[in-house]
Coordinates of C-alpha atoms and ligand atoms in Angstrom, one line a residue:
Chain A
M1 CA -9.2 -24.5 -33.8
T2 CA -6.8 -25.6 -31.2
P3 CA -8.0 -26.8 -28.2
D4 CA -6.6 -24.0 -26.1
N5 CA -9.0 -21.6 -27.9
Q6 CA -12.1 -23.8 -26.6
V7 CA -11.3 -23.2 -22.9
P8 CA -12.9 -19.7 -22.6
A9 CA -10.8 -16.8 -21.1
L10 CA -13.5 -16.1 -18.6
R11 CA -15.9 -18.8 -17.0
V12 CA -18.3 -17.0 -14.1
V13 CA -21.2 -18.9 -12.8
G14 CA -23.7 -17.9 -10.4
L15 CA -21.9 -14.8 -8.8
S16 CA -23.6 -13.4 -6.2
K17 CA -22.5 -10.8 -3.6
T18 CA -24.2 -8.9 -1.0
F19 CA -23.3 -6.1 1.3
G20 CA -25.0 -6.1 4.6
T21 CA -28.5 -6.4 3.5
K22 CA -28.3 -5.0 -0.2
T23 CA -28.1 -7.7 -2.8
V24 CA -25.5 -6.0 -5.5
L25 CA -24.7 -9.2 -7.8
R26 CA -27.4 -11.8 -8.4
D27 CA -26.4 -15.2 -9.6
V28 CA -24.5 -13.7 -13.0
D29 CA -23.4 -16.0 -15.5
L30 CA -21.0 -14.6 -17.9
E31 CA -18.4 -16.2 -20.6
V32 CA -15.7 -14.7 -22.4
R33 CA -14.0 -16.1 -25.2
K34 CA -10.2 -15.8 -25.9
G35 CA -10.0 -12.6 -28.0
E36 CA -13.1 -11.3 -27.3
T37 CA -13.9 -7.9 -26.4
V38 CA -17.4 -7.4 -23.9
V39 CA -18.6 -4.3 -23.0
V40 CA -20.4 -3.5 -19.8
I41 CA -23.2 -1.0 -19.7
G42 CA -25.6 -0.2 -16.9
A43 CA -26.8 2.5 -14.8
S44 CA -25.0 3.8 -11.5
G45 CA -25.4 1.4 -9.0
S46 CA -26.4 -1.5 -11.0
G47 CA -23.2 -3.5 -10.1
K48 CA -20.5 -3.2 -12.9
T49 CA -17.9 -2.2 -10.8
T50 CA -18.5 -5.2 -8.1
L51 CA -18.8 -7.7 -10.8
L52 CA -15.2 -7.0 -12.0
R53 CA -14.0 -6.7 -8.3
C54 CA -15.7 -9.9 -7.8
V55 CA -13.9 -11.4 -10.9
S56 CA -10.7 -10.4 -9.8
H57 CA -11.6 -11.3 -6.1
L58 CA -10.4 -7.9 -5.0
E59 CA -13.9 -8.4 -3.5
I60 CA -14.6 -12.0 -2.3
P61 CA -17.8 -13.0 -4.1
D62 CA -20.5 -14.9 -1.6
T63 CA -21.3 -17.3 -4.0
G64 CA -20.3 -18.3 -7.7
L65 CA -17.3 -20.0 -9.5
V66 CA -14.9 -17.7 -11.3
D67 CA -12.5 -19.7 -13.8
V68 CA -9.8 -17.8 -15.6
D69 CA -8.1 -19.6 -18.6
G70 CA -9.8 -23.1 -17.3
R71 CA -8.1 -22.3 -13.8
S72 CA -10.1 -21.7 -10.8
V73 CA -9.9 -18.3 -8.9
G74 CA -10.7 -18.0 -5.3
R75 CA -10.6 -21.7 -4.6
V76 CA -8.2 -24.7 -4.9
A77 CA -8.9 -28.3 -5.1
I78 CA -8.1 -30.6 -2.1
P79 CA -8.8 -34.3 -2.0
G80 CA -12.4 -35.0 -2.3
G81 CA -13.4 -31.0 -2.7
W82 CA -12.6 -27.5 -2.6
K83 CA -11.6 -24.8 -0.4
D84 CA -11.2 -21.4 -0.3
A85 CA -7.9 -20.0 -1.5
S86 CA -5.7 -18.5 0.7
E87 CA -4.5 -14.6 0.2
R88 CA -1.0 -16.1 -1.1
Q89 CA -2.8 -18.6 -3.3
L90 CA -5.4 -15.7 -4.4
A91 CA -2.3 -13.6 -5.5
I92 CA -0.9 -16.4 -7.9
Q93 CA -4.1 -16.8 -9.4
R94 CA -5.1 -13.3 -10.0
R95 CA -2.0 -13.0 -12.2
G96 CA -4.3 -13.9 -15.0
I97 CA -6.5 -11.4 -14.5
G98 CA -5.4 -7.8 -15.3
F99 CA -7.3 -4.6 -13.7
V100 CA -7.6 -1.5 -14.9
F101 CA -8.9 0.8 -12.5
Q102 CA -11.1 4.4 -12.6
R103 CA -8.8 6.3 -11.0
F104 CA -5.7 4.6 -12.6
N105 CA -4.0 3.8 -9.0
L106 CA -0.4 4.3 -10.3
F107 CA 2.3 3.9 -7.7
P108 CA 2.9 7.6 -7.0
H109 CA 6.7 7.0 -5.8
L110 CA 7.8 5.2 -9.2
T111 CA 8.3 6.5 -12.5
A112 CA 6.1 5.8 -15.3
L113 CA 8.7 3.1 -16.8
D114 CA 9.0 1.3 -13.1
N115 CA 5.0 1.5 -12.5
V116 CA 5.2 -1.0 -15.4
A117 CA 8.4 -2.7 -14.7
I118 CA 7.6 -3.6 -11.1
G119 CA 5.3 -6.5 -11.6
L120 CA 7.8 -7.8 -14.4
R121 CA 10.7 -7.6 -11.7
R122 CA 8.7 -8.6 -8.4
V123 CA 6.1 -10.9 -9.6
R124 CA 7.6 -12.6 -12.8
G125 CA 11.1 -12.3 -11.6
I126 CA 12.7 -10.8 -14.5
A127 CA 15.9 -9.0 -14.2
K128 CA 15.9 -5.2 -13.6
K129 CA 17.2 -4.3 -17.2
A130 CA 15.4 -6.8 -18.9
A131 CA 12.2 -5.9 -17.1
R132 CA 12.6 -2.2 -18.2
E133 CA 13.2 -2.9 -21.3
R134 CA 10.1 -4.6 -21.8
A135 CA 8.1 -2.3 -19.9
A136 CA 9.4 0.3 -22.5
E137 CA 7.8 -1.9 -25.1
H138 CA 4.5 -2.0 -23.5
L139 CA 4.8 1.8 -22.8
R140 CA 5.1 2.3 -26.8
K141 CA 1.7 0.2 -27.3
V142 CA 0.0 3.0 -25.7
F143 CA 1.6 5.4 -27.3
L144 CA 3.8 6.3 -24.3
T145 CA 7.4 6.6 -25.4
D146 CA 8.5 10.4 -24.0
H147 CA 7.3 10.2 -20.4
L148 CA 9.0 7.2 -19.2
D149 CA 11.3 8.8 -16.3
K150 CA 8.5 11.1 -15.4
R151 CA 6.3 10.3 -12.0
P152 CA 2.5 9.9 -12.3
A153 CA 2.3 13.2 -10.4
E154 CA 4.1 15.0 -13.6
L155 CA 1.6 13.0 -16.2
S156 CA -1.6 14.3 -17.2
G157 CA -4.8 12.1 -16.6
G158 CA -4.9 10.4 -20.0
Q159 CA -1.4 9.6 -19.9
Q160 CA -1.7 8.1 -16.3
Q161 CA -4.5 5.9 -17.5
R162 CA -2.2 4.7 -20.4
V163 CA 0.6 3.9 -18.0
A164 CA -1.9 1.9 -15.9
I165 CA -2.8 -0.2 -18.9
A166 CA 0.6 -1.0 -19.9
R167 CA 1.3 -2.0 -16.3
A168 CA -1.7 -4.3 -16.8
I169 CA -0.6 -5.5 -20.2
A170 CA 2.7 -6.1 -19.1
M171 CA 1.8 -9.2 -16.7
E172 CA 0.2 -11.0 -20.0
P173 CA -2.9 -11.7 -18.2
T174 CA -5.7 -13.9 -20.0
I175 CA -8.1 -11.1 -19.5
I176 CA -8.5 -7.5 -18.5
L177 CA -11.0 -6.0 -16.7
F178 CA -11.2 -2.3 -17.3
D179 CA -13.6 -0.2 -14.8
E180 CA -14.7 2.8 -16.5
P181 CA -11.3 3.8 -17.8
T182 CA -12.2 7.2 -18.9
S183 CA -14.8 8.7 -16.5
A184 CA -12.1 10.2 -14.4
L185 CA -10.9 12.0 -17.3
D186 CA -11.4 15.6 -18.5
P187 CA -13.3 15.2 -22.0
E188 CA -10.3 16.1 -24.2
L189 CA -8.1 12.9 -22.8
V190 CA -10.8 10.5 -23.3
R191 CA -9.9 9.9 -26.7
E192 CA -6.1 8.9 -26.5
V193 CA -7.0 6.6 -23.8
L194 CA -10.1 5.0 -25.8
D195 CA -7.7 4.8 -28.9
A196 CA -5.1 2.9 -27.0
I197 CA -7.6 0.5 -25.8
R198 CA -9.3 -0.1 -29.4
V199 CA -5.4 -0.6 -30.9
L200 CA -4.9 -3.3 -28.0
A201 CA -8.4 -5.0 -28.6
A202 CA -7.6 -5.3 -32.4
G203 CA -4.1 -6.6 -31.3
G204 CA -5.9 -9.4 -29.3
M205 CA -6.4 -8.4 -26.1
T206 CA -9.3 -10.0 -24.1
S207 CA -11.1 -7.7 -22.2
V208 CA -14.5 -6.8 -20.3
I209 CA -14.7 -3.1 -20.4
V210 CA -17.0 -1.0 -18.2
T211 CA -18.1 2.1 -19.9
H212 CA -20.4 5.0 -20.3
E213 CA -18.6 5.4 -23.6
M214 CA -21.5 4.3 -26.0
S215 CA -20.2 5.0 -29.2
F216 CA -16.5 3.6 -28.2
A217 CA -18.7 0.7 -27.2
R218 CA -20.4 0.0 -30.8
Q219 CA -17.1 0.3 -32.3
V220 CA -14.7 -2.1 -30.0
A221 CA -17.0 -4.3 -28.9
N222 CA -17.9 -7.7 -30.0
R223 CA -20.7 -8.0 -27.2
V224 CA -22.3 -5.8 -25.3
I225 CA -23.9 -6.7 -21.7
Y226 CA -26.6 -4.4 -20.0
M227 CA -26.6 -4.9 -16.3
D228 CA -29.6 -3.6 -14.2
E229 CA -30.1 -4.1 -10.4
G230 CA -27.0 -6.7 -10.2
A231 CA -28.1 -9.1 -13.1
I232 CA -27.4 -9.3 -16.7
V233 CA -30.5 -8.0 -18.1
E234 CA -29.7 -8.5 -21.9
Q235 CA -26.6 -9.2 -24.1
G236 CA -26.0 -9.3 -27.6
T237 CA -23.7 -7.8 -30.9
P238 CA -23.5 -4.1 -30.6
V239 CA -25.6 -3.9 -33.6
D240 CA -28.6 -5.7 -32.0
L241 CA -28.3 -4.3 -28.5
F242 CA -28.2 -0.9 -29.4
G243 CA -30.2 -1.2 -32.7
S244 CA -33.2 -3.0 -31.7
P245 CA -32.9 -4.2 -27.7
R246 CA -35.4 -6.5 -26.7
E247 CA -35.7 -5.8 -23.1
P248 CA -38.0 -2.5 -22.0
R249 CA -35.5 -1.8 -19.4
T250 CA -32.7 -1.5 -21.8
R251 CA -34.3 0.6 -24.4
R252 CA -35.2 3.0 -21.6
F253 CA -31.5 3.0 -20.4
L254 CA -30.2 3.5 -23.8
E255 CA -32.8 6.5 -24.6
H256 CA -30.5 8.6 -22.1
F257 CA -27.8 8.3 -24.5
T258 CA -29.4 9.0 -27.4
T259 CA -27.0 11.4 -29.3
P260 CA -27.6 12.6 -33.0
D261 CA -24.8 10.2 -33.9
A262 CA -26.7 7.3 -32.2
K263 CA -30.0 8.2 -34.2
A264 CA -28.4 8.3 -37.6
A265 CA -27.6 4.7 -36.9
P266 CA -29.6 2.2 -38.4
Chain B
M1 CA 22.1 33.9 45.1
S2 CA 25.0 33.8 42.6
I3 CA 25.8 31.4 40.0
D4 CA 29.5 29.3 41.2
W5 CA 31.2 29.9 37.8
T6 CA 34.1 27.7 39.0
I7 CA 31.8 24.9 39.1
I8 CA 30.7 25.0 36.0
E9 CA 34.0 25.3 34.5
T10 CA 34.9 21.8 36.6
A11 CA 31.5 20.2 35.1
I12 CA 31.7 21.1 31.7
P13 CA 34.7 18.5 30.7
L14 CA 32.8 15.9 33.3
L15 CA 29.2 16.5 31.6
A16 CA 30.7 16.1 28.1
R17 CA 31.9 12.5 28.9
G18 CA 28.1 11.8 30.3
T19 CA 26.8 13.6 26.9
V20 CA 29.2 11.0 24.9
V21 CA 27.4 7.9 26.7
T22 CA 24.0 9.6 26.3
L23 CA 24.5 10.1 22.6
Q24 CA 26.0 6.4 22.3
I25 CA 23.1 4.8 24.2
S26 CA 20.6 7.0 22.0
V27 CA 22.0 6.4 18.8
V28 CA 22.2 2.4 19.7
A29 CA 19.0 2.2 21.1
G30 CA 17.6 4.2 18.4
I31 CA 18.8 2.1 15.6
L32 CA 17.7 -0.9 17.5
A33 CA 14.3 0.3 18.1
C34 CA 13.8 1.3 14.8
M35 CA 14.8 -2.2 13.5
I36 CA 12.5 -3.7 16.0
G37 CA 9.6 -1.3 15.1
F38 CA 9.8 -1.4 11.6
T39 CA 9.5 -5.3 11.6
L40 CA 6.8 -5.4 14.4
G41 CA 4.6 -2.7 12.6
L42 CA 5.2 -4.6 9.3
A43 CA 3.9 -7.6 11.2
A44 CA 1.0 -5.8 12.2
L45 CA -0.1 -5.6 8.9
S46 CA 0.5 -9.1 7.7
N47 CA -2.1 -11.4 7.1
I48 CA -1.3 -13.7 9.4
A49 CA -3.7 -13.6 12.7
A50 CA -1.3 -15.0 15.2
L51 CA 1.3 -12.3 14.3
R52 CA -1.1 -9.7 14.3
W53 CA -2.2 -10.6 17.8
I54 CA 1.5 -10.8 19.4
V55 CA 2.4 -7.6 18.2
A56 CA -0.8 -6.0 19.7
A57 CA -0.1 -7.6 23.0
Y58 CA 3.5 -6.7 22.9
V59 CA 2.4 -3.1 21.9
D60 CA -0.2 -3.0 24.8
F61 CA 2.3 -4.2 27.3
V62 CA 4.8 -1.9 26.5
R63 CA 2.3 1.2 26.6
G64 CA 0.7 -0.1 29.8
T65 CA 3.7 -0.3 32.1
P66 CA 6.2 2.3 33.3
L67 CA 9.4 2.6 31.3
L68 CA 10.9 2.7 34.8
I69 CA 9.8 -0.8 35.6
Q70 CA 10.8 -2.1 32.3
V71 CA 14.2 -0.8 33.2
F72 CA 14.0 -2.7 36.3
L73 CA 12.7 -5.8 34.4
V74 CA 15.8 -6.0 32.4
F75 CA 18.3 -5.2 34.7
F76 CA 17.0 -6.9 38.1
A77 CA 14.5 -9.4 36.8
L78 CA 16.0 -11.1 34.1
P79 CA 19.1 -11.9 35.5
V80 CA 16.9 -14.1 38.1
I81 CA 15.9 -16.6 35.2
G82 CA 19.6 -16.2 34.0
I83 CA 19.7 -13.7 31.3
R84 CA 22.1 -10.8 32.6
F85 CA 23.3 -7.7 31.0
D86 CA 25.6 -4.9 32.2
E87 CA 23.8 -1.6 33.2
I88 CA 24.5 0.1 29.8
W89 CA 23.1 -2.6 27.8
A90 CA 20.4 -3.6 29.8
G91 CA 19.4 0.5 29.7
I92 CA 19.8 0.0 25.7
I93 CA 17.6 -3.2 25.7
A94 CA 14.8 -1.6 27.8
L95 CA 14.7 1.8 25.5
A96 CA 15.1 -0.2 22.7
F97 CA 12.2 -2.1 23.2
N98 CA 10.1 0.5 24.7
T99 CA 10.6 2.7 21.7
S100 CA 9.6 -0.1 19.2
A101 CA 6.2 -0.5 20.5
Y102 CA 5.6 2.9 19.8
I103 CA 7.5 2.9 16.3
A104 CA 5.6 -0.3 15.4
E105 CA 2.5 1.9 15.9
T106 CA 3.6 4.7 13.9
V107 CA 4.5 2.4 11.0
R108 CA 1.2 0.5 11.3
G109 CA -0.7 3.8 11.2
G110 CA 1.4 5.2 8.4
V111 CA 1.6 2.1 6.1
G112 CA -2.1 1.7 7.0
S113 CA -3.2 5.0 5.7
V114 CA -1.8 4.5 2.5
E115 CA -4.8 4.7 0.1
R116 CA -6.4 1.6 -0.5
G117 CA -6.1 1.6 -4.1
Q118 CA -2.4 1.2 -4.0
T119 CA -3.1 -2.1 -2.4
E120 CA -5.5 -3.0 -4.7
A121 CA -3.4 -2.2 -7.9
A122 CA -0.5 -4.1 -6.1
K123 CA -2.8 -7.0 -6.0
S124 CA -3.9 -6.6 -9.3
I125 CA -0.6 -7.1 -10.7
G126 CA -0.3 -10.5 -8.5
M127 CA 1.9 -9.3 -5.6
F128 CA 2.1 -11.2 -2.2
R129 CA 1.3 -9.3 0.9
W130 CA 4.8 -8.9 2.0
Q131 CA 5.7 -7.3 -1.4
I132 CA 2.8 -4.8 -1.2
L133 CA 4.0 -3.7 2.0
T134 CA 7.9 -3.7 1.0
Y135 CA 7.8 -2.4 -2.3
I136 CA 4.5 -0.3 -2.3
L137 CA 3.2 0.8 0.6
L138 CA 6.1 1.3 2.9
P139 CA 8.2 3.6 0.5
Q140 CA 4.9 6.0 0.4
A141 CA 4.6 5.8 4.1
L142 CA 8.1 6.8 4.8
R143 CA 8.2 10.5 4.2
P144 CA 5.2 11.2 6.2
M145 CA 6.5 8.8 9.2
V146 CA 9.9 11.3 10.0
P147 CA 8.1 13.9 12.2
P148 CA 6.2 11.2 14.4
L149 CA 9.5 8.9 14.4
T150 CA 11.3 11.9 15.7
N151 CA 8.9 12.3 18.2
E152 CA 9.6 8.8 19.5
L153 CA 13.6 9.2 19.2
I154 CA 13.2 12.4 20.7
S155 CA 11.3 11.1 23.8
M156 CA 13.7 7.7 23.9
T157 CA 16.7 10.8 24.0
K158 CA 14.9 12.2 27.2
N159 CA 14.2 9.0 28.9
T160 CA 18.0 7.9 28.8
S161 CA 18.2 10.1 31.8
L162 CA 16.0 7.4 33.6
L163 CA 19.0 5.0 33.3
S164 CA 21.0 7.0 36.2
V165 CA 18.9 4.9 38.5
I166 CA 20.6 1.7 37.3
S167 CA 23.9 3.5 37.7
V168 CA 24.5 4.3 33.8
Y169 CA 27.1 7.1 33.8
E170 CA 25.2 9.1 31.4
L171 CA 24.6 12.8 31.5
T172 CA 22.2 13.1 34.3
R173 CA 24.1 10.4 36.3
A174 CA 27.2 12.7 35.8
G175 CA 25.7 15.5 36.8
Q176 CA 24.2 14.0 40.0
A177 CA 27.8 12.9 40.7
I178 CA 29.2 16.4 40.7
I179 CA 26.2 17.5 42.6
S180 CA 26.9 14.7 45.4
V181 CA 30.6 16.1 45.8
H182 CA 30.1 19.8 45.7
F183 CA 26.2 20.2 46.4
V184 CA 25.6 22.5 43.4
P185 CA 22.4 21.6 42.2
F186 CA 21.2 24.9 40.7
E187 CA 24.0 25.2 38.1
I188 CA 24.2 21.7 37.5
Y189 CA 20.7 21.0 37.0
L190 CA 20.4 24.0 34.7
L191 CA 23.4 23.0 32.9
L192 CA 21.8 19.4 32.3
A193 CA 18.7 21.0 31.0
L194 CA 20.8 23.0 28.3
Y195 CA 22.7 20.1 27.4
Y196 CA 19.5 18.0 26.6
Y197 CA 18.1 20.7 25.3
A198 CA 21.0 21.1 22.8
L199 CA 20.7 17.6 22.0
I200 CA 17.4 17.3 21.3
K201 CA 17.2 20.4 19.3
A202 CA 20.2 18.8 17.0
L203 CA 18.1 15.8 16.5
S204 CA 14.9 17.7 15.5
Y205 CA 17.3 19.7 13.1
L206 CA 18.9 16.2 11.7
S207 CA 15.0 15.1 11.4
R208 CA 13.9 18.4 9.1
F209 CA 16.8 17.8 7.1
I210 CA 16.3 14.4 6.3
E211 CA 12.7 14.5 5.8
S212 CA 13.5 17.7 3.1
R213 CA 15.9 15.3 1.3
M214 CA 13.3 12.6 0.8
P215 CA 11.4 12.9 -2.3
A216 CA 7.8 14.5 -2.0
L217 CA 5.1 12.1 -3.8
Ligands
ATP1 N1 -17.8 -2.2 -0.2 C1 -19.1 -1.9 -0.5 N2 -19.9 -1.9 0.5 C2 -21.1 -1.6 0.6 N3 -22.0 -1.4 -0.5 C3 -21.5 -1.3 -1.6 C4 -19.6 -1.8 -1.7 N4 -19.4 -1.6 -2.7 C5 -20.5 -1.5 -3.6 N5 -21.7 -1.0 -3.1 C6 -22.8 -0.8 -3.3 O1 -23.3 -1.8 -4.3 C7 -24.0 -0.9 -5.5 C8 -23.6 -1.4 -6.7 O2 -22.3 -0.6 -6.8 P1 -21.1 -0.7 -8.0 O3 -20.0 0.0 -7.6 O4 -20.9 -2.1 -8.1 O5 -22.0 0.0 -9.2 P2 -22.0 0.3 -10.6 O6 -22.5 0.1 -11.3 O7 -20.2 0.2 -10.8 O8 -22.0 2.2 -10.4 P3 -21.3 3.2 -11.3 O9 -21.9 3.3 -12.5 O10 -21.5 4.5 -10.4 O11 -19.9 2.9 -11.0 C9 -24.2 0.1 -5.0 O12 -25.5 0.5 -4.5 C10 -23.2 0.6 -4.0 O13 -23.6 1.7 -3.2
MG2 MG1 -18.8 1.4 -11.0

């Protein structure tokens, strides 16, 4: 192992978040190795989205530490201690974290190609032509080569989400967070998006994926995490967690997803 | 009463000169107002609290005082502290600053109403606040901002008539000059109304044309 591989892609320690009087994250610890695909499952309202948003500091956690590739996110070292990162410092720290949103959030005024190229140009400072060439390569990785000059409004939901994935991977972040990437899609479009993620995961992408697609989770996850009421209740390999969950709460949750296909599995 | 057509014939070329001045003032003040207004509007959305506060105070002051007083401030009060403009420039500056406050509010509102997911997506690729404003939010806000911006510029064009009180020879002043010699208020004020109406119509037509040429998102 090279020393670089020993630094986890993501290390979260004691992450907590309360909205008003509602505690949504309770002291969450999480470590993700480089190249690992972690799937997070859990009931609606269990805090999955909030966990991802706090990791990327789109939401500022109340307490807890986030390190990406060994570097702090959300705070900066000062002589004798730490202080909260400014908006500007956060913008730089966030470059290690990609985010794929449930509702895609593509830039509607830009073409598919420019949605991907804009970060390369404006954030990475790559010249326009080179940025576009590179953007086209990333779009090819998500099986989009024919629609480069279309605006988001002209694309299907599945195509839009794949552009959003290309936009995230183009920045070459250490880790990409997916928040229910297929739950805003018509059923027939889910597959093309999951296939794209599967290929990227096989290619070494590090990711945390929140999803309700259990068969996808089985196939793609190195580890599955079950969350409830803002805490990680149980985690393990897909075989262990789906096959023989230890916690009653996990078992009860998984019963909602019992499909013929899941029953047949050992 | 009957309309004195000969005076109208005499007035038309004289008023044309005033119209040119009104147009010149409107164009220059309009451009300045947009430049200042967009800058202030974006500053109001920055993450520097002091900047936001300064813009808010400025907008509050402009909206809380009559334009006429603002014109007097620039033309009569500033010279006292050594800043002197001729009457045309005093008028242009007062109008530009006045209108810029309203434009700043329009820009702030327009950019601020772009869906929050856009800002978050831009943050997620590591953009700085100013980059998010200029490359992501402002381009999306531009088209819906055209009608309210047109309203501000129309108000400003109408308000150029106030500059007659500091003797700027614009359309209203040109009309008053004719009235003072010939005493024909009915004909002249009617003409003035028609002139302004034509100007404003032209402006709103131009605005709709620009809006239709801008890409819908
Ligand atoms: N900005 C906010 N302000 C107040 N409450 C919030 C906010 N964001 C989330 N919450 C609350 O926190 C709880 C957890 O929300 P979260 O979106 O993280 O759940 P989730 O596990 O992603 O659910 P889902 O499966 O429905 O997406 C919910 O009860 C939600 O109402
Ligand atoms: Mg969620």
